[in-house]
Coordinates of C-alpha atoms in Angstrom, one line a residue:
M22 CA 0.0 0.0 0.0
W23 CA 1.1 3.6 -0.6
K24 CA 2.2 5.3 2.6
E25 CA 2.1 9.1 2.5
G26 CA 5.0 11.0 3.8
L27 CA 7.8 8.5 3.2
P28 CA 10.4 9.7 0.7
I29 CA 11.4 7.3 -2.1
H30 CA 15.2 7.3 -2.5
L31 CA 15.5 4.5 -5.0
C32 CA 13.1 2.6 -7.2
G33 CA 14.1 -0.9 -8.3
K34 CA 13.0 -3.2 -11.1
L35 CA 9.5 -4.1 -11.9
F36 CA 7.8 -6.4 -9.4
S37 CA 4.3 -7.8 -8.8
W38 CA 1.8 -6.9 -6.1
K39 CA -1.5 -8.4 -5.3
K40 CA -3.5 -5.4 -6.6
G41 CA -1.2 -4.1 -9.2
I42 CA 2.4 -3.3 -10.1
I43 CA 4.9 -0.5 -9.6
I44 CA 6.4 0.8 -12.8
A45 CA 9.8 2.6 -12.4
G46 CA 13.3 2.5 -13.8
T47 CA 16.3 2.8 -11.5
A48 CA 16.6 6.5 -10.5
L49 CA 18.3 8.5 -7.8
L50 CA 16.8 11.7 -6.4
L51 CA 18.5 14.8 -7.7
Q52 CA 19.1 18.1 -5.9
S53 CA 16.1 20.2 -6.9
P54 CA 12.4 19.7 -7.8
V55 CA 11.5 18.5 -11.3
W56 CA 10.2 21.8 -12.5
A57 CA 13.7 23.3 -11.8
Q58 CA 15.5 20.8 -14.1
Y59 CA 12.7 19.6 -16.4
A60 CA 10.7 22.7 -17.2
P61 CA 6.9 22.6 -16.8
N62 CA 6.8 24.1 -20.3
K63 CA 8.5 21.0 -21.8
P64 CA 6.5 20.5 -25.0
I65 CA 4.5 17.2 -25.2
T66 CA 3.0 15.9 -28.4
L67 CA 0.5 12.9 -28.2
H68 CA -2.0 11.4 -30.6
V69 CA -3.7 8.4 -28.9
E70 CA -7.1 6.8 -29.3
E71 CA -8.5 4.6 -26.5
Q72 CA -5.0 3.8 -25.1
P73 CA -4.4 2.7 -21.4
L74 CA -3.2 5.6 -19.3
A75 CA -0.1 3.6 -18.3
T76 CA 0.9 3.4 -22.0
V77 CA 0.4 7.1 -22.4
L78 CA 2.5 7.8 -19.4
K79 CA 5.4 5.9 -20.9
Q80 CA 5.3 8.1 -24.0
I81 CA 5.4 11.2 -21.8
E82 CA 8.4 9.7 -19.9
K83 CA 10.3 9.4 -23.2
Q84 CA 9.5 13.0 -24.3
A85 CA 10.0 14.7 -20.9
G86 CA 12.9 12.6 -19.5
I87 CA 11.0 11.8 -16.3
R88 CA 9.7 8.7 -14.6
F89 CA 6.2 8.0 -13.2
V90 CA 5.9 6.0 -9.9
Y91 CA 2.6 4.7 -8.7
D92 CA 1.1 1.7 -6.7
G93 CA -1.7 -0.8 -7.3
N94 CA -4.4 1.4 -5.9
T95 CA -3.5 4.2 -8.2
R96 CA -3.4 1.9 -11.2
E97 CA -7.0 0.8 -10.5
K98 CA -8.2 4.4 -11.2
M99 CA -6.5 4.5 -14.6
H100 CA -8.7 4.1 -17.7
K101 CA -8.2 4.4 -21.4
V102 CA -7.4 7.8 -22.8
T103 CA -8.1 9.6 -26.0
L104 CA -5.9 12.6 -26.4
H105 CA -4.6 14.8 -29.3
I106 CA -2.1 17.5 -28.4
T107 CA 0.8 19.2 -30.2
A108 CA 3.6 20.9 -28.3
Q109 CA 1.6 21.4 -25.2
P110 CA 3.4 22.2 -21.9
L111 CA 4.1 19.2 -19.6
E112 CA 2.3 20.8 -16.6
K113 CA -0.9 21.4 -18.6
T114 CA -0.7 17.9 -20.1
L115 CA -0.5 16.2 -16.7
E116 CA -3.4 18.3 -15.4
Q117 CA -5.5 17.4 -18.4
L118 CA -4.8 13.7 -18.1
L119 CA -5.0 13.2 -14.3
K120 CA -8.0 15.3 -13.6
K121 CA -10.3 12.8 -15.3
H122 CA -8.8 10.0 -13.2
Q123 CA -8.9 11.9 -9.9
L124 CA -5.1 11.5 -9.5
V125 CA -2.6 14.0 -8.0
Y126 CA 1.2 14.0 -8.5
T127 CA 4.2 14.8 -6.4
V128 CA 7.5 16.0 -7.9
A129 CA 10.7 14.4 -6.5
G130 CA 13.8 14.9 -8.6
N131 CA 13.1 13.4 -12.0
Q132 CA 10.3 11.3 -10.6
V133 CA 6.6 12.0 -10.7
I134 CA 4.8 10.1 -8.0
L135 CA 1.1 9.5 -8.7
K136 CA -1.5 8.7 -6.1
A137 CA -5.3 9.1 -5.7
G138 CA -6.7 12.5 -4.8
D139 CA -9.6 14.8 -5.3
D140 CA -8.0 17.7 -7.1
P141 CA -4.9 17.6 -9.3
Q142 CA -2.1 19.5 -7.7
V143 CA 1.7 19.7 -7.6
I144 CA 3.1 18.9 -4.1
Q145 CA 6.6 20.5 -4.4
Q146 CA 9.1 18.6 -2.2
W147 CA 12.7 19.8 -1.6
L148 CA 15.8 17.7 -1.9
V149 CA 18.8 18.5 0.2
N150 CA 22.2 16.8 0.1
G151 CA 25.7 17.4 1.4
R152 CA 28.4 16.1 3.7
V153 CA 28.6 15.9 7.5
A154 CA 31.9 15.7 9.4
I155 CA 33.0 15.4 13.0
Q156 CA 35.8 17.5 14.3
E157 CA 38.7 15.5 15.8
G158 CA 41.8 17.3 16.9
G159 CA 41.0 20.3 14.7
R160 CA 40.5 18.1 11.6
N161 CA 37.3 17.1 9.9
T162 CA 36.6 13.4 9.7
Y163 CA 33.7 12.0 7.5
L164 CA 31.9 9.0 9.0
P165 CA 28.9 6.8 8.2
G166 CA 26.0 6.7 10.5
I167 CA 25.5 10.4 11.3
T168 CA 21.8 11.1 11.7
V169 CA 20.2 13.8 9.5
R170 CA 16.5 14.5 10.4
E171 CA 13.9 17.0 9.2
K172 CA 12.7 18.7 12.4
K173 CA 9.0 18.9 11.7
S174 CA 8.2 15.8 9.7
G175 CA 10.7 13.6 11.4
R176 CA 12.1 12.2 8.1
V177 CA 15.4 10.7 8.7
T178 CA 18.4 9.5 6.8
L179 CA 22.0 8.5 7.6
T180 CA 25.4 9.5 6.1
D181 CA 27.3 7.0 4.0
V182 CA 31.0 6.0 4.3
D183 CA 32.1 9.4 2.9
G184 CA 29.8 11.4 5.1
R185 CA 27.3 12.2 2.3
Y186 CA 23.6 12.3 2.7
S187 CA 20.4 13.0 0.7
L188 CA 17.1 13.9 2.3
L189 CA 13.7 14.8 0.7
L190 CA 12.0 17.4 2.8
S191 CA 8.3 17.6 3.1
E192 CA 8.3 21.3 4.2
G193 CA 10.1 22.6 1.1
G194 CA 13.0 25.1 1.2
N195 CA 11.9 26.6 4.6
S196 CA 12.5 23.4 6.6
A197 CA 14.9 22.9 9.5
I198 CA 17.4 20.0 9.6
I199 CA 19.0 18.5 12.8
F200 CA 22.3 16.7 12.6
T201 CA 23.2 14.4 15.5
Y202 CA 26.0 12.0 16.4
V203 CA 26.9 10.4 19.7
G204 CA 29.4 12.4 21.7
Y205 CA 28.9 15.6 19.6
K206 CA 26.8 18.7 19.9
P207 CA 23.5 18.5 17.9
Q208 CA 23.4 21.1 15.2
E209 CA 20.2 22.6 13.8
V210 CA 20.4 24.3 10.4
M211 CA 17.7 26.2 8.5
V212 CA 17.5 25.3 4.8
N213 CA 16.7 28.8 3.6
G214 CA 16.2 27.6 0.0
R215 CA 19.5 25.8 -0.3
H216 CA 19.9 22.4 -1.9
E217 CA 23.4 21.7 -0.5
I218 CA 24.3 21.9 3.2
N219 CA 27.6 20.9 4.7
V220 CA 28.1 20.6 8.4
A221 CA 30.9 19.9 10.9
L222 CA 29.8 18.7 14.3
E223 CA 31.8 19.8 17.4
E224 CA 32.6 17.6 20.3
S225 CA 30.5 18.2 23.4
A226 CA 32.2 19.3 26.6
E227 CA 31.0 16.1 28.4
A228 CA 32.4 14.0 25.5
L229 CA 35.8 15.7 25.7
K230 CA 36.1 14.6 29.4
E231 CA 35.8 11.0 28.2
V232 CA 38.7 11.4 25.8
V233 CA 42.4 11.1 26.7
V234 CA 45.0 12.8 24.4
T235 CA 48.4 11.2 25.0
G236 CA 50.4 13.2 22.5
Y237 CA 50.6 10.3 20.1
Q238 CA 47.0 9.4 19.8
T239 CA 43.5 10.2 21.1
L240 CA 41.8 7.4 23.1
K241 CA 38.5 6.9 24.8
R242 CA 38.9 6.9 28.6
V243 CA 37.4 3.4 28.8
N244 CA 40.2 2.1 26.6
T245 CA 43.1 3.6 28.7
T246 CA 44.9 2.6 31.8
G247 CA 46.5 4.8 34.4
S248 CA 45.4 8.1 35.9
F249 CA 44.5 11.1 33.7
A250 CA 42.9 14.5 34.0
T251 CA 41.4 16.6 31.2
I252 CA 40.7 20.3 31.0
T253 CA 38.4 21.4 28.3
T254 CA 38.2 24.7 26.3
A255 CA 35.1 25.8 28.3
E256 CA 37.0 25.4 31.6
L257 CA 39.9 27.4 30.3
E258 CA 37.6 30.2 29.1
Q259 CA 36.0 30.4 32.6
R260 CA 39.4 31.0 34.2
N261 CA 41.3 32.9 31.6
S262 CA 42.2 35.7 34.0
I263 CA 45.0 33.6 35.7
S264 CA 48.0 31.8 34.3
L265 CA 47.9 28.3 32.9
N266 CA 50.1 27.1 35.8
R267 CA 47.4 28.3 38.3
I268 CA 44.6 26.8 36.3
L269 CA 46.4 23.4 36.4
E270 CA 47.0 23.7 40.1
G271 CA 43.3 24.5 40.8
T272 CA 41.8 21.9 38.4
V273 CA 44.0 18.8 38.4
A274 CA 44.0 16.7 41.5
G275 CA 47.5 15.9 42.7
L276 CA 49.1 18.8 40.8
S277 CA 50.8 21.6 42.7
L278 CA 53.1 24.5 42.2
Y279 CA 56.4 24.7 44.1
K280 CA 58.5 27.9 43.5
N281 CA 56.4 28.4 40.3
D282 CA 57.4 24.9 39.0
V283 CA 54.7 22.3 38.3
Q284 CA 54.8 19.1 40.3
I285 CA 52.5 16.1 39.8
R286 CA 52.0 14.0 42.9
G287 CA 55.1 15.5 44.5
G288 CA 58.7 14.9 43.7
S289 CA 59.9 11.5 42.5
S290 CA 63.7 12.1 42.7
L291 CA 66.2 13.9 44.9
F292 CA 68.6 15.0 42.1
A293 CA 66.8 14.5 38.8
G294 CA 64.3 17.3 39.3
T295 CA 60.5 17.2 39.7
R296 CA 59.4 19.0 36.5
P297 CA 57.0 17.1 34.3
L298 CA 57.3 16.7 30.5
F299 CA 55.5 19.4 28.5
V300 CA 54.1 18.3 25.1
V301 CA 52.4 20.7 22.7
D302 CA 50.7 19.2 19.6
G303 CA 52.9 16.1 19.9
F304 CA 56.3 17.7 20.5
E305 CA 58.2 18.3 23.7
V306 CA 58.6 21.9 24.6
A307 CA 60.4 23.8 27.4
N308 CA 57.4 25.9 28.6
L309 CA 53.7 25.8 28.4
P310 CA 51.9 28.2 26.0
E311 CA 51.1 31.6 27.6
N312 CA 48.0 32.4 25.5
L313 CA 45.1 30.4 26.8
N314 CA 42.9 31.5 23.8
D315 CA 45.0 29.3 21.5
I316 CA 44.5 26.1 23.6
A317 CA 41.8 23.6 22.7
N318 CA 42.3 21.1 25.6
I319 CA 44.8 19.8 28.1
T320 CA 45.4 16.3 29.3
V321 CA 47.6 15.5 32.3
L322 CA 49.1 12.0 32.5
K323 CA 49.9 11.4 36.1
D324 CA 51.4 8.0 36.8
A325 CA 53.8 5.4 35.4
A326 CA 51.5 4.5 32.5
A327 CA 52.8 7.7 30.8
A328 CA 56.3 6.2 30.8
A329 CA 55.0 3.5 28.4
I330 CA 54.3 6.3 25.9
W331 CA 57.1 8.8 26.5
G332 CA 59.7 6.7 28.2
A333 CA 61.9 7.8 31.2
R334 CA 61.2 11.5 30.4
A335 CA 57.7 10.9 31.7
A336 CA 58.8 9.9 35.2
N337 CA 57.3 13.1 36.7
G338 CA 54.2 13.0 34.6
V339 CA 53.2 14.6 31.3
V340 CA 51.2 17.7 30.5
V341 CA 49.8 17.3 26.9
V342 CA 48.4 20.5 25.3
T343 CA 46.4 20.5 22.1
T344 CA 46.0 23.8 20.3
K345 CA 43.1 25.0 18.2
R346 CA 43.0 24.4 14.4
G347 CA 40.8 25.6 11.6
K348 CA 37.4 24.1 11.0
E349 CA 35.4 23.6 7.9
G350 CA 32.7 26.2 7.6
K351 CA 32.2 30.0 7.3
L352 CA 34.8 32.5 8.3
R353 CA 34.8 32.9 12.1
V354 CA 36.3 35.9 13.8
D355 CA 37.0 35.9 17.5
Y356 CA 38.3 38.9 19.5
A357 CA 39.0 39.0 23.2
A358 CA 40.3 41.9 25.4
N359 CA 41.1 41.8 29.1
L360 CA 42.2 44.4 31.6
Y361 CA 43.6 43.3 34.9
L362 CA 44.3 45.6 37.9
T363 CA 46.4 44.5 40.9
S364 CA 46.3 46.5 44.0
K365 CA 49.5 47.7 45.8
P366 CA 51.0 45.2 48.2
D367 CA 50.1 45.8 51.8
Y368 CA 53.3 45.3 53.8
N369 CA 51.4 45.8 57.1
Q370 CA 50.0 42.3 56.6
L371 CA 53.6 41.0 57.1
H372 CA 53.6 42.4 60.7
R373 CA 57.3 43.3 60.4
A374 CA 59.1 44.8 63.3
D375 CA 59.1 48.6 63.4
A376 CA 62.1 50.8 64.0
A377 CA 61.6 50.9 67.8
A378 CA 61.4 47.2 68.2
L379 CA 64.4 46.6 65.9
I380 CA 66.6 49.1 67.8
D381 CA 65.6 47.5 71.2
Y382 CA 66.7 44.2 69.7
E383 CA 70.0 45.6 68.5
K384 CA 70.6 47.4 71.9
E385 CA 70.2 44.0 73.6
G386 CA 72.7 42.5 71.2
Y387 CA 75.1 45.4 71.9
D388 CA 74.7 45.0 75.7
K389 CA 75.6 41.3 75.3
E390 CA 78.7 42.3 73.3
Y391 CA 77.5 40.8 70.0
I392 CA 78.2 44.2 68.3
K393 CA 81.8 45.4 68.7
Q394 CA 83.9 48.2 67.1
Y395 CA 86.7 45.9 65.9
M396 CA 84.3 43.8 63.8
F397 CA 83.8 46.7 61.3
D398 CA 86.7 49.2 61.6
G399 CA 89.2 49.0 58.8
G400 CA 87.0 46.8 56.7
K401 CA 84.6 47.3 53.8
Y402 CA 81.6 45.7 55.3
G403 CA 78.8 48.1 56.0
Y404 CA 76.3 48.5 58.8
S405 CA 73.0 50.2 59.6
Q406 CA 72.5 53.7 61.0
S407 CA 71.7 52.2 64.4
Y408 CA 74.9 50.2 64.4
D409 CA 76.7 53.5 63.6
A410 CA 75.4 55.0 66.8
F411 CA 76.8 52.1 68.9
L412 CA 80.2 52.2 67.1
E413 CA 80.6 55.9 67.3
Y414 CA 80.0 55.7 71.1
D415 CA 82.6 52.9 71.3
R416 CA 85.1 55.1 69.4
G417 CA 84.5 57.8 71.9
N418 CA 83.2 60.2 69.3
I419 CA 79.8 60.7 71.0
T420 CA 78.6 60.5 74.6
L421 CA 76.1 58.0 75.9
E422 CA 73.4 60.7 76.0
E423 CA 74.1 61.5 72.3
R424 CA 74.0 57.9 71.3
D425 CA 70.7 57.3 73.0
A426 CA 69.3 60.5 71.5
R427 CA 70.4 59.4 68.1
L428 CA 68.8 55.9 68.6
N429 CA 65.6 57.5 70.0
A430 CA 65.3 59.7 66.8
L431 CA 65.8 56.6 64.6
S432 CA 63.1 54.6 66.5
K433 CA 60.5 57.3 65.7
L434 CA 61.1 57.0 61.9
S435 CA 59.1 54.9 59.5
N436 CA 59.6 54.6 55.7
K437 CA 56.2 53.0 55.0
K438 CA 54.7 56.1 53.5
Q439 CA 57.6 56.8 51.3
V440 CA 57.8 53.2 50.1
N441 CA 54.1 53.2 49.4
D442 CA 54.2 56.6 47.5
Y443 CA 57.4 56.1 45.5
L444 CA 58.1 52.4 45.1
L445 CA 54.6 50.8 44.8
R446 CA 51.8 51.3 42.3
T447 CA 48.7 49.6 41.0
G448 CA 49.6 46.8 38.7
V449 CA 48.0 47.0 35.2
R450 CA 47.9 44.3 32.6
Q451 CA 46.0 44.4 29.3
N452 CA 45.9 41.9 26.5
H453 CA 44.2 41.7 23.1
Y454 CA 43.5 38.6 21.1
L455 CA 42.2 38.2 17.5
S456 CA 41.7 35.0 15.5
L457 CA 40.3 34.1 12.1
S458 CA 39.3 30.5 11.2
G459 CA 37.3 28.6 8.7
G460 CA 37.8 26.7 5.4
S461 CA 36.3 24.2 3.1
D462 CA 36.5 20.4 3.0
K463 CA 39.8 20.8 1.1
F464 CA 41.4 23.5 3.1
Q465 CA 41.1 24.7 6.8
F466 CA 43.0 27.6 8.4
F467 CA 43.4 29.1 11.8
V468 CA 45.3 32.4 12.2
S469 CA 45.6 34.3 15.5
G470 CA 47.5 37.2 17.0
S471 CA 47.9 38.5 20.5
Y472 CA 49.4 41.5 22.2
D473 CA 50.0 41.7 26.0
K474 CA 51.4 44.7 27.9
S475 CA 51.9 44.7 31.7
G476 CA 53.5 46.5 34.6
S477 CA 53.7 45.0 38.0
Q478 CA 52.9 46.6 41.4
Y479 CA 56.6 47.7 41.7
V480 CA 57.9 50.8 39.8
S481 CA 60.3 50.6 36.9
D482 CA 59.4 47.2 35.4
K483 CA 57.2 46.6 32.3
S484 CA 56.9 44.1 29.5
E485 CA 55.3 43.6 26.1
N486 CA 54.5 40.3 24.4
M487 CA 53.4 39.7 20.8
A488 CA 52.5 36.4 19.2
L489 CA 51.4 35.2 15.8
N490 CA 50.1 31.7 15.0
S491 CA 49.1 30.1 11.7
R492 CA 47.8 26.6 11.4
T493 CA 46.6 25.2 8.1
T494 CA 45.4 21.8 6.8
Y495 CA 45.4 20.9 3.1
Q496 CA 43.4 17.9 1.7
I497 CA 45.8 17.0 -1.2
I498 CA 44.0 13.9 -2.2
P499 CA 41.1 12.0 -0.5
R500 CA 43.5 10.0 1.7
L501 CA 46.3 12.5 2.1
K502 CA 46.5 15.6 4.3
L503 CA 49.3 18.2 4.7
R504 CA 49.5 20.2 7.9
T505 CA 51.6 23.4 8.4
D506 CA 52.0 25.3 11.6
I507 CA 53.9 28.5 12.2
N508 CA 54.3 30.1 15.6
A509 CA 56.3 33.4 16.2
I510 CA 56.7 35.2 19.5
Y511 CA 58.4 38.4 20.5
N512 CA 58.9 39.5 24.0
N513 CA 60.4 42.9 25.1
Q514 CA 60.9 42.9 28.9
Q515 CA 62.3 45.7 31.0
P516 CA 62.9 44.1 34.4
G517 CA 64.0 47.3 36.0
Y518 CA 65.5 47.4 39.5
D519 CA 64.7 44.6 42.0
V520 CA 62.4 46.9 44.0
A521 CA 60.6 44.0 45.8
G522 CA 63.9 42.5 47.1
A523 CA 65.1 45.9 48.2
I524 CA 62.0 46.6 50.2
Y525 CA 62.3 43.3 52.0
N526 CA 65.9 44.2 53.0
M527 CA 65.3 47.8 54.0
W528 CA 65.7 48.9 57.6
P529 CA 62.3 50.3 58.8
Y530 CA 63.9 53.7 59.5
Q531 CA 65.8 54.0 56.2
Q532 CA 64.4 57.0 54.4
L533 CA 64.3 57.4 50.6
L534 CA 64.3 61.2 50.5
D535 CA 65.1 63.8 53.2
S536 CA 63.1 66.9 53.9
K537 CA 64.7 68.7 51.0
G538 CA 63.9 66.0 48.6
D539 CA 67.5 64.7 48.2
Y540 CA 68.3 61.0 48.1
V541 CA 69.3 59.4 51.4
Y542 CA 72.0 56.8 50.9
D543 CA 72.1 53.5 52.6
Y544 CA 75.6 52.2 53.6
S545 CA 74.5 48.7 54.7
S546 CA 76.6 47.2 51.9
F547 CA 79.7 49.4 52.3
N548 CA 81.5 50.7 55.4
K549 CA 80.5 54.3 56.0
I550 CA 83.8 55.4 57.5
E551 CA 85.8 53.8 54.7
N552 CA 83.5 55.4 52.1
D553 CA 84.0 58.9 53.6
R554 CA 87.8 58.4 53.4
L555 CA 87.6 57.3 49.8
V556 CA 85.3 60.2 48.8
K557 CA 87.9 62.7 50.3
E558 CA 90.5 61.0 48.0
G559 CA 88.4 61.6 44.9
Y560 CA 86.5 58.3 44.7
Y561 CA 82.8 58.2 44.0
D562 CA 80.3 57.6 46.8
N563 CA 79.4 53.9 47.3
G564 CA 76.0 54.5 49.0
E565 CA 72.8 53.2 47.5
N566 CA 69.2 54.5 47.3
V567 CA 66.4 52.3 46.1
L568 CA 64.3 55.1 44.6
E569 CA 67.3 56.5 42.7
E570 CA 68.2 53.0 41.4
S571 CA 64.7 52.4 40.3
R572 CA 64.6 55.6 38.3
L573 CA 68.1 55.2 36.7
T574 CA 68.0 51.5 35.9
N575 CA 67.7 50.9 32.1
N576 CA 67.8 47.3 31.2
R577 CA 65.8 45.2 28.7
I578 CA 65.6 41.6 27.5
S579 CA 64.4 40.9 24.0
T580 CA 63.3 37.4 23.0
F581 CA 62.3 36.1 19.6
G582 CA 61.1 32.5 19.0
L583 CA 60.1 30.8 15.8
R584 CA 58.6 27.3 15.6
T585 CA 57.6 25.7 12.3
R586 CA 56.0 22.3 11.9
F587 CA 55.1 20.2 8.9
G588 CA 53.0 17.1 9.1
I589 CA 51.4 14.5 6.8
D590 CA 48.4 12.3 7.6
L591 CA 48.0 9.3 5.3
N592 CA 44.9 7.0 5.5
I593 CA 46.2 3.6 4.4
L594 CA 43.2 1.5 5.3
K595 CA 40.1 2.1 7.3
G596 CA 41.2 2.3 10.9
L597 CA 44.9 2.5 9.9
D598 CA 46.6 5.9 9.6
L599 CA 50.2 7.0 9.1
T600 CA 51.1 10.3 10.7
T601 CA 54.6 11.9 10.4
D602 CA 55.7 15.4 11.6
F603 CA 58.8 17.5 11.3
Q604 CA 59.5 20.5 13.6
Y605 CA 62.1 23.2 13.5
E606 CA 62.5 25.6 16.3
K607 CA 64.8 28.7 16.8
N608 CA 65.1 31.0 19.7
S609 CA 67.3 34.1 20.3
Q610 CA 67.6 36.3 23.3
T611 CA 69.4 39.6 23.6
G612 CA 70.0 41.4 26.9
K613 CA 71.0 45.0 27.1
N614 CA 71.9 47.0 30.2
F615 CA 72.7 50.7 30.2
A616 CA 74.2 51.7 33.6
D617 CA 73.8 55.4 34.3
P618 CA 77.0 57.0 35.6
Q619 CA 75.1 58.2 38.7
S620 CA 73.8 54.7 39.5
A621 CA 75.4 52.8 42.4
G622 CA 76.6 50.0 40.1
A623 CA 78.4 52.4 37.7
R624 CA 80.0 54.4 40.6
Q625 CA 81.2 51.2 42.4
L626 CA 82.6 49.8 39.1
I627 CA 84.5 52.9 38.3
N628 CA 85.9 52.9 41.9
Q629 CA 86.9 49.3 41.5
F630 CA 89.1 50.1 38.4
T631 CA 90.5 53.4 39.8
T632 CA 94.2 53.4 40.8
Q633 CA 96.5 56.0 42.4
E634 CA 99.9 57.2 41.3
F635 CA 102.3 59.6 42.9
D636 CA 102.4 63.0 41.4
P637 CA 105.9 64.6 41.9
A638 CA 104.6 68.0 40.9
T639 CA 102.2 68.2 43.8
N640 CA 103.9 65.6 46.0
T641 CA 100.5 63.8 46.4
L642 CA 98.7 60.8 45.1
K643 CA 96.7 61.3 41.9
N644 CA 93.7 59.1 40.9
I645 CA 93.8 57.4 37.6
Y646 CA 90.3 56.6 36.3
N647 CA 91.0 53.6 34.1
L648 CA 87.3 53.3 33.4
P649 CA 86.1 56.7 32.2
R650 CA 82.9 58.1 33.7
G651 CA 79.9 57.7 31.5
T652 CA 77.1 55.3 30.7
I653 CA 78.3 51.7 30.8
F654 CA 76.7 49.4 28.2
D655 CA 76.6 45.7 28.7
Q656 CA 75.1 43.2 26.2
S657 CA 74.6 39.5 26.2
Q658 CA 73.2 37.2 23.4
A659 CA 72.1 33.6 23.4
Y660 CA 70.8 31.4 20.5
S661 CA 69.3 28.0 20.4
K662 CA 68.0 25.7 17.6

């Protein structure tokens, strides 16, 4: 029996039924309705007298290049026909013939399906075909068995071994189609008058958690041994305001950071180090990528099972990073911008001893004879201002009352306000990211660029980072793909003076500026009495001031890295693939330091190379500055391939 609503994809040879026969030649549905390819104005010429309708239909088939399909019930309504027409349009001919037999017809490709009906009409159906792929590791893979369903009518078909499908829609060109496959996000697409629709299904976040990427292959979790952890793109996007190391520490059980180094399940060796192996797109790298926007997913291999894949290098675990690649489909543009503000450090939270407490502690040490004049006199080792009061009293240069008055004045000083005003600031970091991706079934591309600029909470340091990535995939022949990856990074860093370290080592009463705004030098690193003697002889002052050093320091480190990768994927047999990759990497680093002649480092270096010679004319010693006063330039370079 004829069943309305079921599409006919293929009609076979003639076969018998109890009430009639189906007449059809072998025919595949084409992309568009019959009137689009076989015009309704196709001229038909017939001169028949009392001929069966089935015979007349055969003559029309030959003239119009179409095929009629009907069942036994429809054949019972057919009678003999007398008709004389010359060059009459096909559409009008069918209407004239079928009206007398109370038949209607449906156009499907080059087939005209006849069935019983009250009024002759054309039921225009819509044929859609195309290819459906699933995205695996940034590549499109075509598989059989992907479901393609018309949303309203429920008509369903499946893709073949090449991912191709063909579906006759009951709702015409305004239908909606849903593509589904286990483990991938369903995708609903509006037809919008199209006859060809190609789709690439994305893996669902839950499905990604059930997949383990080892660096050599991608396996289902149920097929793997050992302990693994997976971080998806969605999880990375939710926490993109922090570094990748911090994301790993907060997400992967058993992974921790020690002195900013990653450790998986603690250390496994006393001398060989605890750093895990880092693998990006199948290659070992020294550091993890800094730009989270370029990462597709991360897999952490925790235990000895990783050694079976990567050998002894995996003794401390493996962190496998897979980066994003282009996908088949329309051009996609992504832009992300972030601004991060970090408040000034609050050193009050450290509860450090103030000047009064520190002087009381030193006074107790002096009373117990732990501070003596002979320990410092005649040497180059420096000491604090409070020590100077004790030593001056020992030398007999000041009285006890003068010593205590000097110590009392120091105990009332605090440098917290000057440190907060001159050495600390609000940390600012901004980054911008732009990517373009897309492609066809023959070519996919992914291009991204990023810019990052930052300054920490300590004055004088700043850095700029720029990165450019290009990843392309070419389908050379059906079984052969070529992959090319290019990654270039440039980093310009100005470390500045070590302000943080200097603050930690400052005495709580050590001022940066005096009441006149002049620098106050610290002689903790050089004996003050010896320094005064050398200054009188023409040497430069050896004192240091943190604020002055932070303003004068001019150093920078420029780093450039280039990594290129070429890969070939060859499908030998179904389920058997050959993948080979070649990677070339080059890195260069240039360090430049311009030491201002007024900086402590330059003054001390000039003093170090200064000698004295006797001048008979003046009968005195004369200084010979073997290193001329001026800016001192120091450069270092390093290369690796």
